[in-house]
Short mmCIF file of C-alpha atoms in Angstrom, two decimals:
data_model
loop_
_atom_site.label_atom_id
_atom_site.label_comp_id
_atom_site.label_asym_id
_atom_site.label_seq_id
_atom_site.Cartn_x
_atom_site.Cartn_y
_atom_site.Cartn_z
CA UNK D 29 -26.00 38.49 -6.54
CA UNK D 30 -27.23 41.95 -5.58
CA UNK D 31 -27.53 43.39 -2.18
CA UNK D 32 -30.88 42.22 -1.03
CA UNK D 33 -29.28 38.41 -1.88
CA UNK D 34 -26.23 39.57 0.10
CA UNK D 35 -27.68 41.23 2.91
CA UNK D 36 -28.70 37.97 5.03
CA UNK D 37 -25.05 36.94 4.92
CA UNK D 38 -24.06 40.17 6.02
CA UNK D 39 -26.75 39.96 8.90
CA UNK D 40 -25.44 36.22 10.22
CA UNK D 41 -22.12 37.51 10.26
CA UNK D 42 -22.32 40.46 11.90
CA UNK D 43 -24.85 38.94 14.45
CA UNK D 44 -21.65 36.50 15.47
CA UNK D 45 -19.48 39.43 15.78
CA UNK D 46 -21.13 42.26 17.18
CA UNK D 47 -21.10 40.68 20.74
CA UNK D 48 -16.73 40.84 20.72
CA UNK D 49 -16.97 44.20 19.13
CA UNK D 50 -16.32 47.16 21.12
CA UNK D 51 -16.58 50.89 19.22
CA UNK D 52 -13.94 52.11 21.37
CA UNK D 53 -11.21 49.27 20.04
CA UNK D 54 -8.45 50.32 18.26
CA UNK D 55 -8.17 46.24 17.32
CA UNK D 56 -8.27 44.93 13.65
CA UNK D 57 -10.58 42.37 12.24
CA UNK D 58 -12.76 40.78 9.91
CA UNK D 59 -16.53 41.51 10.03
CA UNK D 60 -17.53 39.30 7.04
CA UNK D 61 -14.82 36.11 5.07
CA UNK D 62 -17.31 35.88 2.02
CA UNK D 63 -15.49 32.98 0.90
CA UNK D 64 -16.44 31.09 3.83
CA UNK D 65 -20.09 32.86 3.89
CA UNK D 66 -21.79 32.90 1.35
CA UNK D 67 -20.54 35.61 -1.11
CA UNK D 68 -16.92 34.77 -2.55
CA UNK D 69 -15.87 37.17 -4.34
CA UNK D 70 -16.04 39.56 -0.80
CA UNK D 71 -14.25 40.35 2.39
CA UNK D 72 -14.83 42.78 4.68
CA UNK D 73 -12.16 44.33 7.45
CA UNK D 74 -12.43 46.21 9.84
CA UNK D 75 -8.85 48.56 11.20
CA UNK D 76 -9.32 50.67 14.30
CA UNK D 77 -11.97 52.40 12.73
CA UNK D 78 -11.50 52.22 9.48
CA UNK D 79 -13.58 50.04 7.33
CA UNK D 80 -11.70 47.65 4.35
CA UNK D 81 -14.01 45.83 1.55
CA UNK D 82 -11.72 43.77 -0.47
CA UNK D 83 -13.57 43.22 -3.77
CA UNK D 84 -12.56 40.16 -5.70
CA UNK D 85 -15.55 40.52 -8.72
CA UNK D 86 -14.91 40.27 -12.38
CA UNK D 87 -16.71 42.99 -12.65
CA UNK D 88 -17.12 45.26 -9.73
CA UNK D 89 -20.00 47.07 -9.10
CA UNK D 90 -20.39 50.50 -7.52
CA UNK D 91 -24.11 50.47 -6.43
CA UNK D 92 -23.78 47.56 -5.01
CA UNK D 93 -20.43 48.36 -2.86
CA UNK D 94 -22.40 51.67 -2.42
CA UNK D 95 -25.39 49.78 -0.69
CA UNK D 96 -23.30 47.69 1.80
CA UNK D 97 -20.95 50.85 2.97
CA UNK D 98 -24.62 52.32 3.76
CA UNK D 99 -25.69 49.06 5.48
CA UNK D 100 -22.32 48.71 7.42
CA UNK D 101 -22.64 52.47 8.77
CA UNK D 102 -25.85 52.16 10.04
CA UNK D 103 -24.68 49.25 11.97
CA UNK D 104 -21.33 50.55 12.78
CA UNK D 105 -21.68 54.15 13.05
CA UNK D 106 -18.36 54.82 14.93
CA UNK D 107 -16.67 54.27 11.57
CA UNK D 108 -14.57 56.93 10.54
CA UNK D 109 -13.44 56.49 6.78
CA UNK D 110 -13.61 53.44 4.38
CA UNK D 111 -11.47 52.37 2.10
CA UNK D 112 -12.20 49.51 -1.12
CA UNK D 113 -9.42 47.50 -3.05
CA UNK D 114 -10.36 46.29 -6.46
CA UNK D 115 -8.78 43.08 -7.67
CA UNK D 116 -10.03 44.38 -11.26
CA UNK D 117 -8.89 47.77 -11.21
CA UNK D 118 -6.05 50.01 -11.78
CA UNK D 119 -3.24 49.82 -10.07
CA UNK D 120 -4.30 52.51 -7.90
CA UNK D 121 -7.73 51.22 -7.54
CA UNK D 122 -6.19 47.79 -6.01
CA UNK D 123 -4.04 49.32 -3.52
CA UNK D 124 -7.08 51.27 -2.62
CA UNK D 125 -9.57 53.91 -3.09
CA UNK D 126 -11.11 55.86 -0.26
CA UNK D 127 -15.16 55.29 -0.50
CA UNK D 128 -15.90 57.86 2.99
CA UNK D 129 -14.09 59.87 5.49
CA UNK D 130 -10.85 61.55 5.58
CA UNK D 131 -8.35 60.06 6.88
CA UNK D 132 -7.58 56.19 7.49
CA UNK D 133 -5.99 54.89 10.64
CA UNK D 134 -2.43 54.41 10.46
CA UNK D 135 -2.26 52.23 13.90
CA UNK D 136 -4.15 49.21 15.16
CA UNK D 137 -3.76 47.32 18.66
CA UNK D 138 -3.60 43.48 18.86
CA UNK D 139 -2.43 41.66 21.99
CA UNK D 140 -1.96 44.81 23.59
CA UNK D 141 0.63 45.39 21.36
CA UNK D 142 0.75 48.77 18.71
CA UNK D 143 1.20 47.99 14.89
CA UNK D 144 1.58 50.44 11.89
CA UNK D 145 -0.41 50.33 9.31
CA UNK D 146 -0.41 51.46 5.91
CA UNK D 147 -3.75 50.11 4.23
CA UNK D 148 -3.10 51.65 0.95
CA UNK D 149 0.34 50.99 0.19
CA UNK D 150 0.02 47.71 -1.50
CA UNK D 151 -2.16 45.42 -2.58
CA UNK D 152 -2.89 43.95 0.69
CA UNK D 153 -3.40 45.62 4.15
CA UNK D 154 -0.15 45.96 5.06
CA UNK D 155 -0.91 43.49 8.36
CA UNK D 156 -2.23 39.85 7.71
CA UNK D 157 -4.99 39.21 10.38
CA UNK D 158 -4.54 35.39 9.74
CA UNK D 159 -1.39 34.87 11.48
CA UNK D 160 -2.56 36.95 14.89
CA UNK D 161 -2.37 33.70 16.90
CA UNK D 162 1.47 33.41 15.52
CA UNK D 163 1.88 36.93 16.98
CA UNK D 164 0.45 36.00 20.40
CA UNK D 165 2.58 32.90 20.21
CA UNK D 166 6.18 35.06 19.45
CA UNK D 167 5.23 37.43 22.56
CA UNK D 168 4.56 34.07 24.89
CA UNK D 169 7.50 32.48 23.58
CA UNK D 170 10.38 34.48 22.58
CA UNK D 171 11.54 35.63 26.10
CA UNK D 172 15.56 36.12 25.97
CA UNK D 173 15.98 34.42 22.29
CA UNK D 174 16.97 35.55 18.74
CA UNK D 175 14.74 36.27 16.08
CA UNK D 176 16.18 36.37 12.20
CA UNK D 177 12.70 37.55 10.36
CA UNK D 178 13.63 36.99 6.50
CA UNK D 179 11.08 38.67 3.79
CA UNK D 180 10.05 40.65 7.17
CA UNK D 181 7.38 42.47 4.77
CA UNK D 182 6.08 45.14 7.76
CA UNK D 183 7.42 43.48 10.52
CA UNK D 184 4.83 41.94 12.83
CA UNK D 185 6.62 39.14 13.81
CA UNK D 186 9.24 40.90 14.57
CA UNK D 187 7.18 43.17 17.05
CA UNK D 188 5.36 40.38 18.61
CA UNK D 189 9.32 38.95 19.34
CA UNK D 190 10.31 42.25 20.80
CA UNK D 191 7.26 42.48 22.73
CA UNK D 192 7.75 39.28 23.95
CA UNK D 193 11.50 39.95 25.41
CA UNK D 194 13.27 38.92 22.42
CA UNK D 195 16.82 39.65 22.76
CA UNK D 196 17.91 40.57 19.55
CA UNK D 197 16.00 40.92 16.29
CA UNK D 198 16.53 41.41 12.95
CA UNK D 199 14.24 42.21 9.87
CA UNK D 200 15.32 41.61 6.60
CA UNK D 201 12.82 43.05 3.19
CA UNK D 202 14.01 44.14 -0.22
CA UNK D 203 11.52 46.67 -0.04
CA UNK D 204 12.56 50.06 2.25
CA UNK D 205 8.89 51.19 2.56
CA UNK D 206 7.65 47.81 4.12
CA UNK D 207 10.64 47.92 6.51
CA UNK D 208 9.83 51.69 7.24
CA UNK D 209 6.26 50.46 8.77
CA UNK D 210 7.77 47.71 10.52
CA UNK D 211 10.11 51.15 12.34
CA UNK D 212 7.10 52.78 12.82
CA UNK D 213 5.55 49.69 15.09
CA UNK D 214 8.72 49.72 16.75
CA UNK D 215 8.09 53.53 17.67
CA UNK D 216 4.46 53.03 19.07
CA UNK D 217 5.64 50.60 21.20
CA UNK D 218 9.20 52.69 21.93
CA UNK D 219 11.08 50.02 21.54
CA UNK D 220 15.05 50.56 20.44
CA UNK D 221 15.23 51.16 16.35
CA UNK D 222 18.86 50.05 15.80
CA UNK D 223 19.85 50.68 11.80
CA UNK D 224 21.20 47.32 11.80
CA UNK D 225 17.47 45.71 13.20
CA UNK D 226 16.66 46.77 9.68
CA UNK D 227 18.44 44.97 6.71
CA UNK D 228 17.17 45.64 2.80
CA UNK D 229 19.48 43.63 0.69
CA UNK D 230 19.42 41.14 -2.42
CA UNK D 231 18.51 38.90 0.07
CA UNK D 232 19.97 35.39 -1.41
CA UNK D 233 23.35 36.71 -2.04
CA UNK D 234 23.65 37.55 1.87
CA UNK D 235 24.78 35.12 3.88
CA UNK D 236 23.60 34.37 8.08
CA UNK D 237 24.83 32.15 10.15
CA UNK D 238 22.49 29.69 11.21
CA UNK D 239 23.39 28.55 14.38
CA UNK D 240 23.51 32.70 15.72
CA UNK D 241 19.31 32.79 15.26
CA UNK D 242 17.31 30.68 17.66
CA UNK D 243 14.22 31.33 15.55
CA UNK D 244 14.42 31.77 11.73
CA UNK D 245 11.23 32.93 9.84
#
């Protein structure tokens, strides 16, 4: 497919968006789920105001990626910096390679609630848009219970649950730099970084009681 095939897609889908989008959000979304229409091997995010194309193509193609960043600006202009990840690439090239702009955003809001971000630090985003109504659920539902996050990954259930009134809460990652992210949220939103919030162990050899977490993810 090449851009002028593409570029109807892109017009439905931002045409359903544009009316929820506001230039002056700091909110995360997705502007285009090419799986869903019309182009599969695409997805398109949007992070404060940066701009994410996740490219999924066998062979990736730079004109073309060049043609919708120039599409999506014109539309968008309040975008600051891009950024691509290429499934077929490097290992640098799928964590990410900035495309325009400076600097990327390092902060989103979602349920009036502040997240870190770190969009090129792995493969992913470093925040899963998919689970946001999980995160609304955790800050409606969490009031004065117990929240053992297991493979915590950057946290955001665990900031939801603190958000939310969650007495105690603990985040458990093998990985130091995901947990780092999920003590930056915590900062944004100044809530209490206790070291022992924060657990990076062999996880299966460490043992937690059940019955001392009200919620267990």
């Amino acid at each position: 497919m090449d851009f002028n095939s593409l570029k109807p897609f892109l017009d439905e889908a931002l045409a359903s968006r544009l009316p929820t989008i506001d230039s002056a959000s700091e909110e995360a979304f997705r502007l285009f789920n090419g799986f869903y229409e019309g182009y599969p091997s695409l997805a398109i995010d949007v992070y404060a105001k940066t701009l994410l194309i996740h490219d999924y193509s066998d062979e990736p193609k730079h004109e073309f990626i060049n043609e919708i960043v120039i599409y999506l600006r014109e539309r968008l202009n309040w975008l600051r910096a891009g950024i691509i990840k290429t499934r077929n690439g490097t290992t640098a090239q799928k964590n990410g390679t900035l495309i325009f702009g400076e600097a990327l955003d390092t902060k989103i809001k979602e349920h009036n609630i502040w997240y870190a971000i770190n969009l090129n630090m792995n493969r992913d985003a470093s925040f899963y848009l998919d689970t946001s109504h999980l995160r609304k659920w955790l800050t409606e539902n969490m009031k004065g219970k117990s929240l053992l996050n297991t493979f915590a990954y950057t946290g955001s259930f665990g900031v939801a649950s603190m958000a939310g009134g969650a007495s105690h809460v603990v985040q458990t990652d093998k990985n130091r730099q995901f947990l780092n992210v999920a003590k930056e949220s915590y900062k944004l939103n100044h809530f209490p970084t206790h070291p022992q919030s924060f657990y990076c162990p062999r996880f299966f050899p460490c043992h937690f009681t059940p019955q001392n977490w009200q919620t267990t993810f």
